Amino acid sequence: MKIEQSLNNIKQSLPENVTLVAVSKTKPVADLMEAYEAGQRIFGENKVQEMTDKWEQMPKDIQWHMIGHVQTNKVKYMAPFVSLIHGVDSLKLLKEVNKQAKKNDRVIDCLLQMHIADEETKFGMDEQELSDLLNSEVFTQMENVKVKGLMGMATFTEDTAQIKQEFTALKNIFDKLKEKPTTKNFEPDTLSMGMSGDYEIAVTCGSNMVRIGSSIFGARQYNK
Ligand SMILES: *Cc1c(COP(=O)(O)O)cnc(C)c1O
């Protein structure tokens, strides 16, 4: 199916309050431009170098989301332009984002990644680590980041009951977070969960941001 058509189909299936991040990792700029021409303005990438290359080549009204695991030493390359970092999972990384944002005279929006899957391989924090981070003195002093919510990935499984359970657990943590008083650097309103295989379940469970790649752009090939 054409990119434009797939994109429109997905957009039509999403409730109005759900933001679509078009995950374009590994795809050529020509493919991204097709989505851009069809109206898409939010793109998600998981490698800093690739995202930076695409940012340089593409129209400047695009919002670039970093959805992958970020190494601290790479933050500086995206700090001038990144619009949302989904995968922040440590105070150390948040500190570096704050430092690089300050150098660029910006405030960078971040989501904290939670570990909800029963897989060791997926990154993210547990509830204790989340609360330690948010309650730390270091975090309260940060002026160049803003925590906008949470992100999580469900287990890669056919078991939809399990996926639903994991997304629901994340939604509950998110709801608790929203009860906390907001501050200058803490204003949670975004719950990023759901990808091509499970976004419909995620939306049912209360997601308001989905990250969809292969259902828009087709399957990815990594053996380049
Ligand atoms: C690749 C990726 C996606 C999109 O995956 P699809 O299955 O292609 O939709 C979403 N979120 C993260 C964190 C990813 O790395």
Tab-separated table of C-alpha atoms and ligand atoms in Angstrom:
chain	number	residue	atom	x	y	z
A	1	MET	CA	0.000	0.000	0.000
A	2	LYS	CA	1.151	3.537	-0.625
A	3	ILE	CA	2.534	5.427	2.347
A	4	GLU	CA	-0.079	8.151	2.048
A	5	GLN	CA	-2.905	5.653	2.078
A	6	SER	CA	-1.574	3.679	5.035
A	7	LEU	CA	-1.026	6.892	6.938
A	8	ASN	CA	-4.551	8.105	6.271
A	9	ASN	CA	-6.058	4.773	7.254
A	10	ILE	CA	-4.265	4.831	10.584
A	11	LYS	CA	-5.091	8.488	11.235
A	12	GLN	CA	-8.758	7.773	10.600
A	13	SER	CA	-8.731	4.874	13.021
A	14	LEU	CA	-7.251	6.932	15.861
A	15	PRO	CA	-9.367	8.948	18.292
A	16	GLU	CA	-8.809	12.698	17.995
A	17	ASN	CA	-6.835	12.986	21.236
A	18	VAL	CA	-4.204	10.460	20.138
A	19	THR	CA	-1.024	11.839	18.568
A	20	LEU	CA	0.579	9.789	15.818
A	21	VAL	CA	4.361	9.545	15.692
A	22	ALA	CA	5.421	8.161	12.296
A	23	VAL	CA	8.381	5.926	13.065
A	24	SER	CA	10.692	6.313	10.085
A	25	LYS	CA	13.877	4.625	11.306
A	26	THR	CA	15.897	2.935	8.509
A	27	LYS	CA	13.638	4.477	5.851
A	28	PRO	CA	14.984	6.838	3.156
A	29	VAL	CA	14.172	10.552	3.131
A	30	ALA	CA	12.015	10.010	0.013
A	31	ASP	CA	9.661	7.825	2.053
A	32	LEU	CA	9.496	10.354	4.859
A	33	MET	CA	8.751	13.082	2.308
A	34	GLU	CA	5.794	11.068	1.066
A	35	ALA	CA	4.389	11.072	4.579
A	36	TYR	CA	5.260	14.749	4.931
A	37	GLU	CA	3.392	15.619	1.724
A	38	ALA	CA	0.426	13.706	3.130
A	39	GLY	CA	0.444	16.030	6.119
A	40	GLN	CA	2.525	14.161	8.693
A	41	ARG	CA	4.731	16.440	10.809
A	42	ILE	CA	5.875	14.205	13.674
A	43	PHE	CA	8.545	11.634	12.947
A	44	GLY	CA	10.209	9.178	15.307
A	45	GLU	CA	13.752	7.874	14.965
A	46	ASN	CA	15.803	5.628	17.232
A	47	LYS	CA	19.353	6.618	16.263
A	48	VAL	CA	20.686	10.104	16.923
A	49	GLN	CA	22.958	10.191	13.865
A	50	GLU	CA	20.204	9.095	11.481
A	51	MET	CA	17.723	11.553	12.961
A	52	THR	CA	20.234	14.403	12.668
A	53	ASP	CA	20.967	13.559	9.011
A	54	LYS	CA	17.255	13.559	8.210
A	55	TRP	CA	16.631	16.777	10.156
A	56	GLU	CA	19.314	18.491	8.064
A	57	GLN	CA	17.750	17.366	4.807
A	58	MET	CA	14.070	17.872	5.555
A	59	PRO	CA	11.639	20.773	6.070
A	60	LYS	CA	12.082	22.600	9.330
A	61	ASP	CA	8.473	22.411	10.520
A	62	ILE	CA	8.924	18.728	11.362
A	63	GLN	CA	8.923	17.687	15.011
A	64	TRP	CA	11.572	15.062	15.608
A	65	HIS	CA	10.974	12.519	18.365
A	66	MET	CA	13.794	10.349	19.684
A	67	ILE	CA	12.160	7.041	20.552
A	68	GLY	CA	15.232	4.843	21.029
A	69	HIS	CA	17.629	4.261	23.858
A	70	VAL	CA	19.963	7.249	24.061
A	71	GLN	CA	23.601	7.193	25.086
A	72	THR	CA	24.607	10.234	27.114
A	73	ASN	CA	27.433	11.121	24.734
A	74	LYS	CA	24.980	11.464	21.820
A	75	VAL	CA	22.585	13.925	23.434
A	76	LYS	CA	24.560	16.964	22.266
A	77	TYR	CA	23.955	16.192	18.581
A	78	MET	CA	20.166	16.313	18.842
A	79	ALA	CA	19.853	18.969	21.545
A	80	PRO	CA	19.528	21.843	19.033
A	81	PHE	CA	16.359	20.456	17.453
A	82	VAL	CA	14.796	17.384	19.083
A	83	SER	CA	11.222	18.030	20.135
A	84	LEU	CA	10.512	15.064	22.451
A	85	ILE	CA	12.777	12.369	23.897
A	86	HIS	CA	10.687	9.289	24.728
A	87	GLY	CA	13.335	7.036	26.218
A	88	VAL	CA	14.716	8.807	29.267
A	89	ASP	CA	15.327	6.120	31.862
A	90	SER	CA	17.851	7.540	34.296
A	91	LEU	CA	18.663	10.690	36.209
A	92	LYS	CA	22.104	10.612	34.599
A	93	LEU	CA	20.595	10.869	31.121
A	94	LEU	CA	18.121	13.543	32.180
A	95	LYS	CA	20.999	15.570	33.633
A	96	GLU	CA	22.831	15.431	30.327
A	97	VAL	CA	19.688	16.457	28.412
A	98	ASN	CA	19.293	19.383	30.805
A	99	LYS	CA	22.924	20.406	30.316
A	100	GLN	CA	22.797	20.237	26.520
A	101	ALA	CA	19.411	21.963	26.383
A	102	LYS	CA	20.836	24.804	28.449
A	103	LYS	CA	23.749	25.180	26.029
A	104	ASN	CA	21.181	25.572	23.262
A	105	ASP	CA	19.043	27.916	25.318
A	106	ARG	CA	16.107	25.511	25.120
A	107	VAL	CA	13.788	23.484	27.290
A	108	ILE	CA	13.598	19.910	25.994
A	109	ASP	CA	10.458	17.844	26.596
A	110	CYS	CA	11.064	14.315	27.836
A	111	LEU	CA	9.092	11.187	28.608
A	112	LEU	CA	10.324	8.779	31.243
A	113	GLN	CA	10.512	5.227	29.989
A	114	MET	CA	8.979	2.598	32.224
A	115	HIS	CA	9.780	-1.093	32.123
A	116	ILE	CA	6.424	-2.871	31.749
A	117	ALA	CA	7.304	-5.921	29.645
A	118	ASP	CA	8.363	-9.233	31.122
A	119	GLU	CA	11.464	-9.148	28.929
A	120	GLU	CA	14.894	-8.348	30.294
A	121	THR	CA	15.934	-6.702	27.058
A	122	LYS	CA	13.615	-3.727	27.217
A	123	PHE	CA	14.838	-0.576	28.874
A	124	GLY	CA	13.004	1.441	31.443
A	125	MET	CA	12.534	2.175	35.116
A	126	ASP	CA	10.321	0.649	37.764
A	127	GLU	CA	7.978	2.704	39.949
A	128	GLN	CA	10.514	3.115	42.727
A	129	GLU	CA	13.152	4.457	40.347
A	130	LEU	CA	10.551	6.783	38.844
A	131	SER	CA	9.626	8.248	42.185
A	132	ASP	CA	13.285	8.505	43.287
A	133	LEU	CA	14.057	10.453	40.123
A	134	LEU	CA	11.118	12.828	40.432
A	135	ASN	CA	11.733	13.446	44.116
A	136	SER	CA	15.446	14.009	43.779
A	137	GLU	CA	16.878	17.409	44.607
A	138	VAL	CA	18.821	17.316	41.328
A	139	PHE	CA	15.640	16.987	39.284
A	140	THR	CA	13.790	19.773	41.056
A	141	GLN	CA	16.675	22.111	40.192
A	142	MET	CA	16.610	21.364	36.455
A	143	GLU	CA	15.463	24.287	34.357
A	144	ASN	CA	16.013	23.066	30.819
A	145	VAL	CA	13.993	19.861	30.728
A	146	LYS	CA	10.316	19.234	31.154
A	147	VAL	CA	8.922	15.815	32.034
A	148	LYS	CA	5.787	15.492	29.921
A	149	GLY	CA	4.784	11.947	30.773
A	150	LEU	CA	5.643	8.295	30.339
A	151	MET	CA	6.553	5.845	27.618
A	152	GLY	CA	6.511	2.071	27.645
A	153	MET	CA	6.709	-0.981	25.412
A	154	ALA	CA	4.681	-4.113	25.975
A	155	THR	CA	6.083	-7.603	25.658
A	156	PHE	CA	6.391	-8.829	22.080
A	157	THR	CA	3.754	-11.548	22.223
A	158	GLU	CA	0.553	-12.761	20.609
A	159	ASP	CA	-1.045	-12.853	24.048
A	160	THR	CA	-3.310	-9.808	23.881
A	161	ALA	CA	-4.450	-10.281	27.490
A	162	GLN	CA	-0.853	-9.870	28.629
A	163	ILE	CA	-0.322	-6.791	26.448
A	164	LYS	CA	-3.479	-5.280	27.828
A	165	GLN	CA	-2.377	-5.977	31.376
A	166	GLU	CA	0.998	-4.304	30.799
A	167	PHE	CA	-0.509	-1.216	29.158
A	168	THR	CA	-3.083	-0.947	31.925
A	169	ALA	CA	-0.327	-1.086	34.530
A	170	LEU	CA	1.440	1.797	32.790
A	171	LYS	CA	-1.781	3.789	32.527
A	172	ASN	CA	-2.281	3.389	36.282
A	173	ILE	CA	1.212	4.721	37.003
A	174	PHE	CA	0.508	7.615	34.641
A	175	ASP	CA	-2.776	8.440	36.382
A	176	LYS	CA	-1.020	8.510	39.752
A	177	LEU	CA	1.625	10.805	38.306
A	178	LYS	CA	-1.036	13.203	37.093
A	179	GLU	CA	-2.282	13.616	40.643
A	180	LYS	CA	1.031	15.106	41.709
A	181	PRO	CA	1.220	18.898	41.609
A	182	THR	CA	2.738	20.203	38.404
A	183	THR	CA	5.887	22.302	38.478
A	184	LYS	CA	7.910	24.169	35.881
A	185	ASN	CA	9.683	20.989	34.830
A	186	PHE	CA	6.920	18.462	35.524
A	187	GLU	CA	3.710	18.648	33.555
A	188	PRO	CA	2.590	15.138	32.679
A	189	ASP	CA	0.000	14.930	29.911
A	190	THR	CA	1.482	12.413	27.489
A	191	LEU	CA	1.310	8.629	27.611
A	192	SER	CA	3.318	7.124	24.762
A	193	MET	CA	2.383	3.498	24.248
A	194	GLY	CA	1.509	1.366	21.244
A	195	MET	CA	3.268	0.414	18.023
A	196	SER	CA	2.084	-1.208	14.765
A	197	GLY	CA	1.255	-4.542	16.373
A	198	ASP	CA	-0.438	-3.325	19.517
A	199	TYR	CA	-1.554	0.294	19.164
A	200	GLU	CA	-5.246	-0.541	19.062
A	201	ILE	CA	-4.955	-2.234	22.450
A	202	ALA	CA	-2.837	0.650	23.722
A	203	VAL	CA	-5.466	3.202	22.731
A	204	THR	CA	-8.152	1.183	24.486
A	205	CYS	CA	-5.948	1.251	27.572
A	206	GLY	CA	-5.625	5.040	27.522
A	207	SER	CA	-2.615	5.826	25.338
A	208	ASN	CA	-2.607	9.303	23.810
A	209	MET	CA	0.533	8.925	21.704
A	210	VAL	CA	1.264	5.974	19.423
A	211	ARG	CA	4.549	5.239	17.649
A	212	ILE	CA	3.837	3.499	14.356
A	213	GLY	CA	6.443	2.452	11.807
A	214	SER	CA	5.951	-0.643	9.687
A	215	SER	CA	2.183	-0.207	9.277
A	216	ILE	CA	2.912	3.132	7.574
A	217	PHE	CA	6.220	2.621	5.786
A	218	GLY	CA	6.284	-1.150	5.326
A	219	ALA	CA	8.591	-3.702	6.913
A	220	ARG	CA	12.118	-2.609	7.730
A	221	GLN	CA	15.266	-4.193	6.340
A	222	TYR	CA	18.297	-4.085	8.581
A	223	ASN	CA	20.699	-6.032	6.379
A	224	LYS	CA	21.963	-3.061	4.418
B	1	LIG	C1	10.647	0.753	15.977
B	1	LIG	C2	9.886	1.268	17.126
B	1	LIG	C3	8.507	1.517	17.029
B	1	LIG	C4	7.676	1.239	15.790
B	1	LIG	O1	7.630	-0.122	15.527
B	1	LIG	P1	6.599	-0.713	14.423
B	1	LIG	O2	6.346	-2.083	14.900
B	1	LIG	O3	7.317	-0.668	13.132
B	1	LIG	O4	5.398	0.140	14.417
B	1	LIG	C5	7.864	2.055	18.141
B	1	LIG	N1	8.521	2.328	19.272
B	1	LIG	C6	9.843	2.099	19.403
B	1	LIG	C7	10.499	2.432	20.692
B	1	LIG	C8	10.569	1.556	18.347
B	1	LIG	O5	11.876	1.326	18.495
